[in-house]
PDB file of C-alpha atoms in Angstrom:
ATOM      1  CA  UNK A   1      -1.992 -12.459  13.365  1.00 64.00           C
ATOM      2  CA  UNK A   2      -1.695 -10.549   9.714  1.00 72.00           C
ATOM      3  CA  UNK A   3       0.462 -11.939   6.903  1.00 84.00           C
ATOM      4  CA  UNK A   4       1.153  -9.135   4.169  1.00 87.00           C
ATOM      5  CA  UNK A   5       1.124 -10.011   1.085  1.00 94.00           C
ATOM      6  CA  UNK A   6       1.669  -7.918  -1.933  1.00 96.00           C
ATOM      7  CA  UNK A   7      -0.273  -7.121  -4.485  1.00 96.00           C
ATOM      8  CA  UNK A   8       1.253  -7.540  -8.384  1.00 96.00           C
ATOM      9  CA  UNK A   9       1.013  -5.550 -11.092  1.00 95.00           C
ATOM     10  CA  UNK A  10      -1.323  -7.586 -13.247  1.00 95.00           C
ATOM     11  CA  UNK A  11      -3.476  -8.426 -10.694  1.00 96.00           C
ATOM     12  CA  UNK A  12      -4.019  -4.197  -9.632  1.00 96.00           C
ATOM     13  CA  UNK A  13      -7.194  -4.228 -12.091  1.00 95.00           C
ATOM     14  CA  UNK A  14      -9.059  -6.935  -9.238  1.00 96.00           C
ATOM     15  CA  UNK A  15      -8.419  -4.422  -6.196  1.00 97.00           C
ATOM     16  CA  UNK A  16      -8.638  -1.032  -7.808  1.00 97.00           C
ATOM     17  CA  UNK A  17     -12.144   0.251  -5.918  1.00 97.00           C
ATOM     18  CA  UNK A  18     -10.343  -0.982  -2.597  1.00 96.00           C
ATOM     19  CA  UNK A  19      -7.051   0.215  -3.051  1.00 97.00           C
ATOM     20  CA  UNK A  20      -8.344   3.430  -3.935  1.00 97.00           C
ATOM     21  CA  UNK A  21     -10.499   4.378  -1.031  1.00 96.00           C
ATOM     22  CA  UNK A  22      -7.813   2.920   1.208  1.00 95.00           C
ATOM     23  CA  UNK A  23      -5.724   5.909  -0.733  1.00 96.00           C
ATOM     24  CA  UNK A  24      -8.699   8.182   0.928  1.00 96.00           C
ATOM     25  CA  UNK A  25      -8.408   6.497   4.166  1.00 94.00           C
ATOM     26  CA  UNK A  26      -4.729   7.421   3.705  1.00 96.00           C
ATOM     27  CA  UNK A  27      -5.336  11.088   2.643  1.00 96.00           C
ATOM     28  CA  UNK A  28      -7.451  11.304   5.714  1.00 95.00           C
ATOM     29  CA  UNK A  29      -5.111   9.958   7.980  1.00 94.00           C
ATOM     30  CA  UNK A  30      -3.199  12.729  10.053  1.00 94.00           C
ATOM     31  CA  UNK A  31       0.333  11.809   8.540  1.00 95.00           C
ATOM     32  CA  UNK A  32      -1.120  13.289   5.091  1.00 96.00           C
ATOM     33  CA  UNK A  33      -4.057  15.435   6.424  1.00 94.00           C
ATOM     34  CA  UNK A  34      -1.929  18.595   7.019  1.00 94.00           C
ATOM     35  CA  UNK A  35       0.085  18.294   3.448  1.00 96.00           C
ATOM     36  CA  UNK A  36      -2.260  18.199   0.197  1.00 96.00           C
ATOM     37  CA  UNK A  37       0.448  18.897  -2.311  1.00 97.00           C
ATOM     38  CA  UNK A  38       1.620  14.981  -0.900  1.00 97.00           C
ATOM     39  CA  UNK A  39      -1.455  13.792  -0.739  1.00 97.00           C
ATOM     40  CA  UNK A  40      -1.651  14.657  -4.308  1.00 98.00           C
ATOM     41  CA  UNK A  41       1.424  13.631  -4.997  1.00 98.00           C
ATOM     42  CA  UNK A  42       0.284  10.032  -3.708  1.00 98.00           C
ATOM     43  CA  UNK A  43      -3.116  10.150  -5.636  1.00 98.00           C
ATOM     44  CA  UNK A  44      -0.732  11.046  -8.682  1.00 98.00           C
ATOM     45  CA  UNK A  45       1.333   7.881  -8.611  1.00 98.00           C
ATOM     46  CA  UNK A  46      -1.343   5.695  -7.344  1.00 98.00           C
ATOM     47  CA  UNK A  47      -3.937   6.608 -10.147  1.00 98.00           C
ATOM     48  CA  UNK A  48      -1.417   6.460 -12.791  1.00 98.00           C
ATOM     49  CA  UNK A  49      -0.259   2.617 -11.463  1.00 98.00           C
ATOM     50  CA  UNK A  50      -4.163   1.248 -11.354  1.00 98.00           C
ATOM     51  CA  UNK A  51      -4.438   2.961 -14.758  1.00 97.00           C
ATOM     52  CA  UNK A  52      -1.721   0.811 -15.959  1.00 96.00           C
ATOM     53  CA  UNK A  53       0.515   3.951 -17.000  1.00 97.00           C
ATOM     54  CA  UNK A  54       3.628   3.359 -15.350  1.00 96.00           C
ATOM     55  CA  UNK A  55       6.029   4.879 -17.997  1.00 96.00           C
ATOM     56  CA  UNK A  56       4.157   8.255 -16.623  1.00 96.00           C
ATOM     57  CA  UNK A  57       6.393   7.979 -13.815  1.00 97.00           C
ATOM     58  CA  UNK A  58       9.706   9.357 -14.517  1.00 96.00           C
ATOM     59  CA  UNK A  59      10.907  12.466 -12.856  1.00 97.00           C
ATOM     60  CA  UNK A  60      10.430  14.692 -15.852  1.00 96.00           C
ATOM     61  CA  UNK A  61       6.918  13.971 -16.371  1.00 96.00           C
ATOM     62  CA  UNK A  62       5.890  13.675 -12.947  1.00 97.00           C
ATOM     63  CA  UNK A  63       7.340  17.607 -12.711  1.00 97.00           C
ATOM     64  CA  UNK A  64       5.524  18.469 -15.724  1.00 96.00           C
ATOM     65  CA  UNK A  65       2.606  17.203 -15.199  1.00 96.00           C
ATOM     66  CA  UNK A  66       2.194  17.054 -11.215  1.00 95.00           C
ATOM     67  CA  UNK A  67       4.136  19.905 -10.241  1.00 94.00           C
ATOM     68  CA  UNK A  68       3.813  22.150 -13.374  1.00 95.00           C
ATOM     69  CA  UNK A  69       7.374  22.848 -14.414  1.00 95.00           C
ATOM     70  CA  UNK A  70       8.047  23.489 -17.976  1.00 94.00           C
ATOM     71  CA  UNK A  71       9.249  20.511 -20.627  1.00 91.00           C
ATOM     72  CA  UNK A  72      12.774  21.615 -20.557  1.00 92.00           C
ATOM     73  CA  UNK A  73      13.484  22.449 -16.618  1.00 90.00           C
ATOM     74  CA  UNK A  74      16.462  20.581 -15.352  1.00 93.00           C
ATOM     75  CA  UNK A  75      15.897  17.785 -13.178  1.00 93.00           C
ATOM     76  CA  UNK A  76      19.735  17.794 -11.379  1.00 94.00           C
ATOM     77  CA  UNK A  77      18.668  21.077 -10.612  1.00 94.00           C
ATOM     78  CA  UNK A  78      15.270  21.227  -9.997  1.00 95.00           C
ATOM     79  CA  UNK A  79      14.809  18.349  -6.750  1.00 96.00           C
ATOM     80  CA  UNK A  80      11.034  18.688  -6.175  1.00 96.00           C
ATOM     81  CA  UNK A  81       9.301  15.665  -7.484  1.00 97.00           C
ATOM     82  CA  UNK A  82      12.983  13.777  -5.794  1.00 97.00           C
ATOM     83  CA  UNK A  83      12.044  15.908  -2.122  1.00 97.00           C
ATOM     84  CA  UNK A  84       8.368  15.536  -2.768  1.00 97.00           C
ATOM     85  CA  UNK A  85       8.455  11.717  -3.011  1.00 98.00           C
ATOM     86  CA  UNK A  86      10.987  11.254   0.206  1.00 98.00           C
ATOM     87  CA  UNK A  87       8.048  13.360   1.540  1.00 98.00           C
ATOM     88  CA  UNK A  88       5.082  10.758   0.698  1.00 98.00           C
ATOM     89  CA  UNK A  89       7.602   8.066   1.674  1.00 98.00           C
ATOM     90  CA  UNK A  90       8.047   9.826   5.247  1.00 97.00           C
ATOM     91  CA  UNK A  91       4.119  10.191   5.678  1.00 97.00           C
ATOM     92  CA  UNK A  92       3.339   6.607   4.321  1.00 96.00           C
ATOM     93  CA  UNK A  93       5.587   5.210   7.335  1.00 94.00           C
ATOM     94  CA  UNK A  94       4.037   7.712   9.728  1.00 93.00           C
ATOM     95  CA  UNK A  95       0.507   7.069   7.795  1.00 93.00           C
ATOM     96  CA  UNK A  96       1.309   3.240   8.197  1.00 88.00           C
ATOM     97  CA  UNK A  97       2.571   3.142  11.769  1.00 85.00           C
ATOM     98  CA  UNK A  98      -1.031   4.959  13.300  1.00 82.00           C
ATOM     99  CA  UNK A  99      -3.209   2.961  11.061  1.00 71.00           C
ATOM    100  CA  UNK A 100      -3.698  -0.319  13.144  1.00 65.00           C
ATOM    101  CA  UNK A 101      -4.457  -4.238  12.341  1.00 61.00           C
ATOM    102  CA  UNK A 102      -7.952  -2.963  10.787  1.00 72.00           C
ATOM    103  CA  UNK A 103      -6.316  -2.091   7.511  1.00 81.00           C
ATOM    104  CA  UNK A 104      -6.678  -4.230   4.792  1.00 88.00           C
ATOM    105  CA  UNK A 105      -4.683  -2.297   2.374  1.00 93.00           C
ATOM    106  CA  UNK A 106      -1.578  -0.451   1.950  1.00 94.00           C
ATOM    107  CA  UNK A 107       1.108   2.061   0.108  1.00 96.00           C
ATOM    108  CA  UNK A 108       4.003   1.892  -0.232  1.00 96.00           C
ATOM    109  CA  UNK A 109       7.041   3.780  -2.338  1.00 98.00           C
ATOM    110  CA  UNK A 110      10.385   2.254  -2.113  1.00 97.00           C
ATOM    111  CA  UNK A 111      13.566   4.329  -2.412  1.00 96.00           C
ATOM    112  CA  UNK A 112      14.417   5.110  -6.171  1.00 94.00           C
ATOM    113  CA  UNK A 113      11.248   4.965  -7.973  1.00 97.00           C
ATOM    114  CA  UNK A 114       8.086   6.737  -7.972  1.00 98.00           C
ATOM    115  CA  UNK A 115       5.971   4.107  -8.608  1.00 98.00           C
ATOM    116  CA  UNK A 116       4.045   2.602  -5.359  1.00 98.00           C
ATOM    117  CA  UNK A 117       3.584  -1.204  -4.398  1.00 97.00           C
ATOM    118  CA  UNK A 118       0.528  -2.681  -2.954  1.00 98.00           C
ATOM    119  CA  UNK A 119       0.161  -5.136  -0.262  1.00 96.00           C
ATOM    120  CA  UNK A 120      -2.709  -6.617   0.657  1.00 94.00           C
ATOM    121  CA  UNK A 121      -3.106  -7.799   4.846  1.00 88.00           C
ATOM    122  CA  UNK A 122      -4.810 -11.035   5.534  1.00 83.00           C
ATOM    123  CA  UNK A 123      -5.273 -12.910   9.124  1.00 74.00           C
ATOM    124  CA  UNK A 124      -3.191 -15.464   9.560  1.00 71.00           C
ATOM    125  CA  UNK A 125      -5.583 -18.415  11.612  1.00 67.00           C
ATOM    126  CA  UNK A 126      -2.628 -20.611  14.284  1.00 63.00           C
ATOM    127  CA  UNK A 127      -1.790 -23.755  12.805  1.00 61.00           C
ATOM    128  CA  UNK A 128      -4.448 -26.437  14.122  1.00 51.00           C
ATOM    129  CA  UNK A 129      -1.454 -28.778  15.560  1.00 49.00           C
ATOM    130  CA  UNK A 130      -1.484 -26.645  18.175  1.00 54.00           C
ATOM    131  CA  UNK A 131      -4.603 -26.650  19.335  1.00 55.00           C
ATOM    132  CA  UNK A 132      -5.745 -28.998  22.381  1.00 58.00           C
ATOM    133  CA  UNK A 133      -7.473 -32.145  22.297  1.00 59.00           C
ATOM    134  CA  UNK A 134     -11.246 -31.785  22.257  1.00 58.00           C
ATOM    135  CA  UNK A 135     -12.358 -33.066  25.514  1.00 59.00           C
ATOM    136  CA  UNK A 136     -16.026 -34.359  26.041  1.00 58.00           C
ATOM    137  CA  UNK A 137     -18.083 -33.520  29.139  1.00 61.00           C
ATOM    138  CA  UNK A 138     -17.061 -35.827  31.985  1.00 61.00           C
ATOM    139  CA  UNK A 139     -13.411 -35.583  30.766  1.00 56.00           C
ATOM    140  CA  UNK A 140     -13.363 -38.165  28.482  1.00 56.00           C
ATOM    141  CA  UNK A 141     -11.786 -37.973  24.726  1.00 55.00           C
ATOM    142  CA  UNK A 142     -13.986 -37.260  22.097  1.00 51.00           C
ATOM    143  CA  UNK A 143     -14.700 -40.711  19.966  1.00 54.00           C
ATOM    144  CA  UNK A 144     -13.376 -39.410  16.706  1.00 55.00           C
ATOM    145  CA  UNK A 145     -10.217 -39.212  18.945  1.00 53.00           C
ATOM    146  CA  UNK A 146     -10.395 -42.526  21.132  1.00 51.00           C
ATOM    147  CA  UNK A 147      -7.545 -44.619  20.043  1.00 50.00           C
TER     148      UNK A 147
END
């Protein structure tokens, strides 16, 4: 059993090498193999969080800078960075559903904001009350459990 736990912002600098190849495990998986500009779009966000540089994640500047548009385009207008991150939010789901227990890592990028939050997947072991008695050969109880 996996608990999910996430991952907080000041504690991103202690995972950084393993979130980001889990990014290229992500990249590589086939939700985001057949669409780099999302893929890119998802390396975009996810560098800029590890690197501490949240307030680069506004609409505007993610336009600007990811998608090239010029300083003074119109953001009610213009809807690409809005479609392209309901696009990485599709694939992550897809990307997330198809990756199995084996993952120790993942994305994701809630609904209005562009900047992604980590969770980190540890086993769960069953409670030990649960467990049987230990028996002894020949049936007996085990002394530490004779009463």
């Amino acid at each position: 059993m996996q608990s999910r736990e996430e991952i907080q912002p000041k504690d991103l600098h202690r995972y950084a090498t393993e979130l980001r190849a889990a990014l290229e495990v992500i990249c590589r998986s086939p939700a985001f193999r057949t669409s780099p500009k999302s893929c890119a779009f998802l390396r975009h966000i996810v560098e800029n969080t590890l690197n501490g540089e949240v307030e680069a994640l506004k609409e505007r500047l993610i336009g600007i800078t990811l998608l090239g548009r010029d300083a003074s385009y119109d953001t009610g207008a213009d809807a690409g960075v809005r479609v392209g991150a309901n696009d990485v939010r599709k694939r992550l789901i897809a990307s997330s559903e198809t990756a199995g227990t084996d993952q120790e890592f993942s994305v994701t990028l809630p609904p209005g904001t562009y900047v992604p939050r980590f969770f980190r997947h540890v086993s769960v072991l069953p409670e030990t009350a649960s467990l049987p008695e230990p028996v002894v050969p020949g049936g007996l109880r085990s002394p530490a459990t004779r009463r």
